Structures are given as C-alpha cells and as structure tokens.
Coordinates of C-alpha atoms and ligand atoms in Angstrom, one line a residue:
X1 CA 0.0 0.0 0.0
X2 CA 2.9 2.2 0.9
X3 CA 4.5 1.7 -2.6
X4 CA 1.3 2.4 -4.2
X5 CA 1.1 5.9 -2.6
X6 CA 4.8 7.2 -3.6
X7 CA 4.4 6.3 -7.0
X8 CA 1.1 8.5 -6.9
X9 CA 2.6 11.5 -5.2
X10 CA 6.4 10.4 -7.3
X11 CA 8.2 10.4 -4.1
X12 CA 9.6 7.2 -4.9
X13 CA 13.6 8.7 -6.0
X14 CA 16.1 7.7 -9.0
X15 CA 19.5 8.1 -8.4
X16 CA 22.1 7.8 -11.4
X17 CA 25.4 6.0 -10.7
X18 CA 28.1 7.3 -13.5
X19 CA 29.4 5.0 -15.7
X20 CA 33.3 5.5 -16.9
X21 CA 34.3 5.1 -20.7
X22 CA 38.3 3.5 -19.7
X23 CA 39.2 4.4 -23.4
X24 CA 37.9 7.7 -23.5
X25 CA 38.8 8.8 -19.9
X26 CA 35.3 10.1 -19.1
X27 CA 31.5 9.1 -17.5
X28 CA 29.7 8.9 -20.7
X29 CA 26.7 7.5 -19.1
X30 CA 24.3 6.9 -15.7
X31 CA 22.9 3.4 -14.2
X32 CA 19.6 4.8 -13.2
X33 CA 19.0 3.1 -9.5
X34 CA 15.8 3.5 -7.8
X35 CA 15.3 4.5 -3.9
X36 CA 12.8 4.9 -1.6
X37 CA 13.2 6.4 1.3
X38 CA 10.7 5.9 4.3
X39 CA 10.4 8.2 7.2
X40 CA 10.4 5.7 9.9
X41 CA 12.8 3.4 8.0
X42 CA 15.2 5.5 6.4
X43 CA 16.2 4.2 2.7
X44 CA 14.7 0.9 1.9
X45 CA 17.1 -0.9 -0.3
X46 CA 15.8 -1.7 -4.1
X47 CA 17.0 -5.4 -3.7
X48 CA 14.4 -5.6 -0.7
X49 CA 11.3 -3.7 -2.2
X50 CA 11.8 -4.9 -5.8
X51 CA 11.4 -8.2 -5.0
X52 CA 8.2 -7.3 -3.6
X53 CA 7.3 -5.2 -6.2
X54 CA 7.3 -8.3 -8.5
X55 CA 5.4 -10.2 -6.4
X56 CA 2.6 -7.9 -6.2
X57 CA 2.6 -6.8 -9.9
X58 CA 3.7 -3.5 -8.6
X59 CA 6.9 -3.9 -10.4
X60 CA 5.4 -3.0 -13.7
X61 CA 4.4 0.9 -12.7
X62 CA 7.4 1.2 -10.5
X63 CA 9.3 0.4 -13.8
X64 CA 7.3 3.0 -16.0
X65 CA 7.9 5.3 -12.9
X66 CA 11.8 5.0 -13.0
X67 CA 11.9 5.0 -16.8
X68 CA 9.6 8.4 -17.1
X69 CA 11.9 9.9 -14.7
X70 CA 14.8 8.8 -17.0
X71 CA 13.4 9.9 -20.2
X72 CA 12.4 13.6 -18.2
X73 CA 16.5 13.6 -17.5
X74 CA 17.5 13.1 -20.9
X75 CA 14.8 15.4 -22.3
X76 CA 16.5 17.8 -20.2
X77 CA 19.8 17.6 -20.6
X78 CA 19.4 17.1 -24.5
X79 CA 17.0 20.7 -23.9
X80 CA 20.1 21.8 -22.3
X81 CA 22.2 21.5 -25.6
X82 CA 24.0 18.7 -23.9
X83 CA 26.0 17.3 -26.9
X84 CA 26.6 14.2 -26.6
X85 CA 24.0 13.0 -24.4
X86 CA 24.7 10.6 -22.0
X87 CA 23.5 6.8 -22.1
X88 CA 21.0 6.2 -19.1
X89 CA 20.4 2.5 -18.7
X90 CA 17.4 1.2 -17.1
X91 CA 17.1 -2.2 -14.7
X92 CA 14.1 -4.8 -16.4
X93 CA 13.6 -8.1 -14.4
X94 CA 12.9 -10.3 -16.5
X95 CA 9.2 -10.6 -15.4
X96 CA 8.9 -7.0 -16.6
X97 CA 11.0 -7.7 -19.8
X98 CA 7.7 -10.1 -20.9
X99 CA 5.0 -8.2 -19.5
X100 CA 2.5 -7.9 -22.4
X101 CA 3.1 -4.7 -23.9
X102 CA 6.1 -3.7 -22.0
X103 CA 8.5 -3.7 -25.0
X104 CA 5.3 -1.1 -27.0
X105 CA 5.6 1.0 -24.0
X106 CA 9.0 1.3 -23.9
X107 CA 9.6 2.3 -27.4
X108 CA 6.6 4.5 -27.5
X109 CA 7.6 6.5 -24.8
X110 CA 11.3 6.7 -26.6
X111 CA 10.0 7.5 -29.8
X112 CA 7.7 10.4 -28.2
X113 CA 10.7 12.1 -26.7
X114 CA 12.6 11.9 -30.0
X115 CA 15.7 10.2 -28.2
X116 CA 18.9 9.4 -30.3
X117 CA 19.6 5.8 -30.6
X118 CA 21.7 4.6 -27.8
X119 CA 20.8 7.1 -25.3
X120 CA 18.2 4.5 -23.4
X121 CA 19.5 1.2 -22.8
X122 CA 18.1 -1.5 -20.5
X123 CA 19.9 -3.7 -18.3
X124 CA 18.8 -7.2 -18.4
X125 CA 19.4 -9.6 -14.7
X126 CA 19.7 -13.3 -15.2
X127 CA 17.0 -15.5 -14.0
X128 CA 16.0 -19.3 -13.7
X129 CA 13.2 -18.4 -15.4
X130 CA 14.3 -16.8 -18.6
X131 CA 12.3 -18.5 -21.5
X132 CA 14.1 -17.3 -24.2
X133 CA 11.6 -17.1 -27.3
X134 CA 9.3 -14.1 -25.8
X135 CA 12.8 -12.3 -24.6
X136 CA 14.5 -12.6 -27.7
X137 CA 11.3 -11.2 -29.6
X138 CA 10.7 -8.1 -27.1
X139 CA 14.7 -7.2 -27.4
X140 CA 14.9 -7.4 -30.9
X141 CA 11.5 -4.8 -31.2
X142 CA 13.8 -2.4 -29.1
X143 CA 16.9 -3.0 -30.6
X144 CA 15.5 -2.3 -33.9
X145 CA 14.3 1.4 -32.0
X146 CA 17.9 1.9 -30.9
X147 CA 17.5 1.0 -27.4
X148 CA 20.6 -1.3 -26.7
X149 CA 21.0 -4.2 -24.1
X150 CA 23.1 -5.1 -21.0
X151 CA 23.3 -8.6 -19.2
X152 CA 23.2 -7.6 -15.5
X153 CA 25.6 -9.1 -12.7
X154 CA 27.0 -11.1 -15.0
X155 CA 29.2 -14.8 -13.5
X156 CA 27.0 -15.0 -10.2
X157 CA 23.3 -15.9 -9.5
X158 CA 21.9 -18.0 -12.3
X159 CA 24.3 -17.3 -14.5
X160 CA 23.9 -19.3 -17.6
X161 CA 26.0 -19.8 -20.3
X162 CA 23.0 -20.1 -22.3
X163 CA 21.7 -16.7 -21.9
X164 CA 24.8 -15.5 -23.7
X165 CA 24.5 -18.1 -26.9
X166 CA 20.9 -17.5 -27.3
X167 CA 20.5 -13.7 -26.6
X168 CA 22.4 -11.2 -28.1
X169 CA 23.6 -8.3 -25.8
X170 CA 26.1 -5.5 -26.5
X171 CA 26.7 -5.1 -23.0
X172 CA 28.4 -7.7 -20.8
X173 CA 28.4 -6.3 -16.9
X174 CA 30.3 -8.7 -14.3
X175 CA 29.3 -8.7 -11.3
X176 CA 30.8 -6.5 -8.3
X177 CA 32.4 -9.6 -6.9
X178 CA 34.5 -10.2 -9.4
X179 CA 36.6 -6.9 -9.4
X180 CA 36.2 -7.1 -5.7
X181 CA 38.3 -10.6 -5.9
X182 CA 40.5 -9.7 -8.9
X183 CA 43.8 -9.3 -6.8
X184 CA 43.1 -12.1 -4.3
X185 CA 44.8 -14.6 -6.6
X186 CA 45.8 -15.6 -9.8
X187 CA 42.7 -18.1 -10.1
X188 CA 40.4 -15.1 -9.3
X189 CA 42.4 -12.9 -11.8
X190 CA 42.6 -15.8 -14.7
X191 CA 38.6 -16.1 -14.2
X192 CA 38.1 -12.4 -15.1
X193 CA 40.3 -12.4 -17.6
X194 CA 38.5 -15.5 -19.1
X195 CA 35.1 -13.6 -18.9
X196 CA 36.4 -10.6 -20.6
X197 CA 37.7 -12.9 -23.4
X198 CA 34.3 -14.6 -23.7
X199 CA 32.7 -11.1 -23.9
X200 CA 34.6 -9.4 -26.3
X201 CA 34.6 -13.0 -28.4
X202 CA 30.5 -12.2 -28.6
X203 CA 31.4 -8.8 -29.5
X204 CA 30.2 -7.5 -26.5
X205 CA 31.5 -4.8 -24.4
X206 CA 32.8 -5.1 -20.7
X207 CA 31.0 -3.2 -17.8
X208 CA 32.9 -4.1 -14.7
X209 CA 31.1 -3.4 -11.8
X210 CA 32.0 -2.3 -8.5
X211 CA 35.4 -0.7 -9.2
X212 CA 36.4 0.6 -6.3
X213 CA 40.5 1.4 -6.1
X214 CA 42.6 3.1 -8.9
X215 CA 45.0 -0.4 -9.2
X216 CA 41.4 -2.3 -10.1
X217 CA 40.5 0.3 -12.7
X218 CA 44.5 0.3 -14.1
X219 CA 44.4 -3.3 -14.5
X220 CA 40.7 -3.6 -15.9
X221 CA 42.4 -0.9 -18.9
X222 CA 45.4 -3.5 -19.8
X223 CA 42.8 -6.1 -20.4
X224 CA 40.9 -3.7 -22.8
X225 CA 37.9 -3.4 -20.4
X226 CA 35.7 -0.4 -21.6
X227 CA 33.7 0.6 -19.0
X228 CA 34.0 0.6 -15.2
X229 CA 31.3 1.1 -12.6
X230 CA 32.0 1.8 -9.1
X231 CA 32.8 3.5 -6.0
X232 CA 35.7 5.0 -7.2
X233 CA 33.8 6.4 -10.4
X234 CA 31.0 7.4 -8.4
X235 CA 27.7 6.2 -6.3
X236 CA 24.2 7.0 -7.4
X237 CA 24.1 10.7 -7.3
X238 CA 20.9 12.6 -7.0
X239 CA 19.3 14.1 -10.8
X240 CA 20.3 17.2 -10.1
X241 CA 23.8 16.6 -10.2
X242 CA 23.6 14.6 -13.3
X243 CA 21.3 17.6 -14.6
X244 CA 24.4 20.0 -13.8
X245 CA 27.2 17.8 -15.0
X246 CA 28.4 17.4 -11.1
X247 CA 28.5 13.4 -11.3
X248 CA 30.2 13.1 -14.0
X249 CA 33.2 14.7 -12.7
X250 CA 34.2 12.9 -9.7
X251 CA 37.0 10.4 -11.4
X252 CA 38.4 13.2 -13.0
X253 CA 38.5 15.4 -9.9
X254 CA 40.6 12.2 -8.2
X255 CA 42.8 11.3 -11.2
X256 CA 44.0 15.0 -10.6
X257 CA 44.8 15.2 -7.3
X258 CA 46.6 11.7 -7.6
X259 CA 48.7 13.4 -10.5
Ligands
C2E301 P1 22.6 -3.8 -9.7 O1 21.9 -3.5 -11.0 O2 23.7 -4.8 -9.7 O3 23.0 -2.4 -9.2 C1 24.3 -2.1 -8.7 C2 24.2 -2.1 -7.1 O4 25.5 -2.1 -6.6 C3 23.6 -0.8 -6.6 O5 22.9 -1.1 -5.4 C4 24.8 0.1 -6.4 O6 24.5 1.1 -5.4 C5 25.8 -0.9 -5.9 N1 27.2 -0.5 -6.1 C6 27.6 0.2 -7.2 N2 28.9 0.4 -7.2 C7 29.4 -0.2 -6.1 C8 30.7 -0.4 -5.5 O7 31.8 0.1 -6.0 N3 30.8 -1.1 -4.3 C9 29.7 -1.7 -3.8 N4 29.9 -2.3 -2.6 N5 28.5 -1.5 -4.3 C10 28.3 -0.8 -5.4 P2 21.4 -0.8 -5.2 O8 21.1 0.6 -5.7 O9 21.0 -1.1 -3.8 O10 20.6 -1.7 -6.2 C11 20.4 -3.1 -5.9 C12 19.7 -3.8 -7.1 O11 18.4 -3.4 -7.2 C13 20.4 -3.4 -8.4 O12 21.5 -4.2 -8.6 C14 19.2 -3.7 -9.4 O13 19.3 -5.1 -9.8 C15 18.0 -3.5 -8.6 N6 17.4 -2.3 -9.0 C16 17.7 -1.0 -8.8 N7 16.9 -0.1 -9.4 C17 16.0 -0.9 -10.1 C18 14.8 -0.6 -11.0 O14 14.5 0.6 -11.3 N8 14.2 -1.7 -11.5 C19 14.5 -3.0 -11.2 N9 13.8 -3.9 -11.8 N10 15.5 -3.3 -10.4 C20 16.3 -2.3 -9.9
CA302 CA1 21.9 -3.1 -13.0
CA303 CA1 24.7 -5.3 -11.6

C-alpha cells in the first residue's frame, strides 16, 4: 500500500550512478537506480522492495515510474544542448522484460521524446526463469528502435552460459564480486580475464562493476575493459547533479589530485 502511494505523489527517488568510458577517460553514461526512502525506515534498499514489487505486480508501474523519470532527464539535458547525451540505462527483471506490452511502451515513450539511438538502454538480470523465445522477440522490437542491451551481474546468481548463446547483448556487466576478488589470486584474476575474453569473443562490451581502487580500474584498462562502474567512479548521485554535470566529474576530480 505504501508503494502504491509514492508512486502516486512520485516520491519514490532515482539516483544515477556514473558509468566511466576506460578508453575515452570520461563518465559517458548513468545506471539509473531507484530508492525509496521511508520516514520511519530511512532508505529501503531496491534489492528488498523490488522483489516485492514483483510479487505484487507492482513492479510494472514502479518500472514505468523510473523509466519516465529517466526519459524527463535526458529530455532535459538534451534541452540543455548537452551534446553528446549521455547513455541512461534502465534495470528490467525479467518478469517485466515479458510483461504484455512492456517492449510497445517502452519504445513508445522513446519514440515520443525523439531520443537518439543509444541514449536509453536496459539492463537485463539473469533469471531461472528466462524463456528465451518471448525475450529474444521483445529485445529485438527495441533493438530495432535503438535501445541497446546489457546482461546484468554477469558470473554469479543464475548465471547461464545459455543466456549469452541464445540472446544477443552488446553489453556484458560482471558482477561486483568479481573486481572485488581480482587481486586475491591468480585463479580469481585468470577467471576475469577468461570472462572478458568470452565477452569481447561475442562482441560484447565489458561493464565491470564495482570498481572501487585506482590499481582495479588500471588493470581492468590493460585487459581492454571499456567501462567501469563503481565506487571509485561514483555512487548514485541525486538528478540534479547529473542535470548540472556534477556526477560526472568525480573520477576526473581524483585522477587529478593523484597526478
Ligand atoms: P545492480 O543492477 O547490480 O546495481 C548495482 C548495485 O551495486 C547498486 O545497489 C549500487 O549502489 C551498488 N554499487 C555500485 N557500485 C558499487 C561499489 O563500488 N561497491 C559496492 N559495494 N556496491 C556498489 P542498489 O542501488 O542497492 O541496487 C540493488 C539492485 O536493485 C540493483 O543491482 C538492481 O538489480 C535492482 N534495481 C535498482 N533499481 C531498479 C529498478 O529501477 N528496477 C528494477 N527492476 N531493479 C532495480
Ligand atoms: Ca543493473
Ligand atoms: Ca549489476
């Protein structure tokens, strides 16, 4: 009931977490991350309500909710004579990836903002559940309306080999635990370096997630990572930092005070 009233009154927040482009040296895009924050509670974690959110078929205006707040952004910033506009990617369970008339919407509401290709993409997580005809049909309606997509915590959960031979994705994100791990030993170290292989053997780009010291980000460029995703980049920052251009600057600001 309480999730029903703050997406009526849109109290319900999205934060945007940058995402760094390793070969150009800058955030070129946001992970748009949803939070709500209750007064007796404090901020209730997405991994907590959006599992209830699924349950209760909540899930599918909570999604329309975070990806009107998105498009309103990159209206905005494109308004703004931003040039070029930053990616915003978008998390879909996969129960909202197949909701009837999910892919429509999506596209729709693209379409109506006149967004350039690329600029929304959606971030796919793994599930036991994935039946792969209906997904494959509602990605390739948005990827044929320039909306790109991302295979979420990528080597943990139920990860599935399968997902990656059946689907086509043109991102690849690895989960957090894998950079967290990366130094630990030379096992941990050869598995990332086999994923990213495997990845950019699809054609894929790399994501890494949860970057979080200078030495991961370092090594992550040697391996010809493109993208990095973490602490160290940035956490979720509130829109009006993204709208000013604030959090996008906070590797930069670092890398300068290390030089
Ligand atoms: P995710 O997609 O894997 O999102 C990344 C999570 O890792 C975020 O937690 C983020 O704050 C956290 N994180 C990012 N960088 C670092 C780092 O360097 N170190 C550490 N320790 N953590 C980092 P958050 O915001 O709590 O989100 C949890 C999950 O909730 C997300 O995992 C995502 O699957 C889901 N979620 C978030 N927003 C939405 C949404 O709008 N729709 C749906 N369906 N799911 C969402
Ligand atoms: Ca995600
Ligand atoms: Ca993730």
């Amino acid at each position: 009931a309480r999730l029903r009233d703050v997406l009526a009154t849109k109290t319900l927040e999205v934060r945007y977490q940058p995402i760094y482009d390793i070969a150009e040296g800058a955030v070129r895009g946001y992970e748009a991350l949803v939070r709500w924050q209750l007064p007796d509670r404090g901020a209730v974690s997405p991994a907590e309500f959006i599992k209830l959110a699924e349950e209760t078929s909540l899930i599918v205006p909570v999604g329309e909710y975070v990806l009107d707040r998105v498009i309103e952004v990159l209206v905005a910033l494109r308004d703004a004579g931003v040039s070029p506009l930053p990616s915003i990617a978008v998390n879909l369970s996969a129960r909202q990836l197949v909701e009837p008339g999910m892919a429509r919407q999506i596209v729709q509401r693209i379409d109506q903002a006149k967004l350039p290709a690329g600029t929304l993409k959606l971030e796919v997580t793994e599930s036991r559940m994935l039946d792969y005809a209906p997904v494959a049909a509602v990605m390739q309606h948005c990827r044929a309306h320039g909306i790109p997509f991302a295979l979420d915590d990528f080597g943990t959960g139920y990860s599935n080999l399968t997902h990656l031979h059946k689907l086509d994705f043109e991102f690849v994100k690895v989960d957090q635990a894998f950079a967290r791990h990366m130094f630990d030993s030379e096992r941990a170290m050869a598995i990332v370096q086999a994923i990213v292989a495997m990845a950019h053997g699809i054609g894929a780009h790399v994501v890494m997630e949860g970057v979080e010291t200078v030495e991961q980000l370092e090594r992550l460029r040697q391996m010809g990572v493109r993208y990095a995703q973490g602490y160290l980049i940035g956490q979720a920052a509130p829109t009006a930092a993204v709208l000013s251009g604030e959090a996008a600057r906070g590797l930069q600001a670092k890398e300068s005070a290390l030089a």
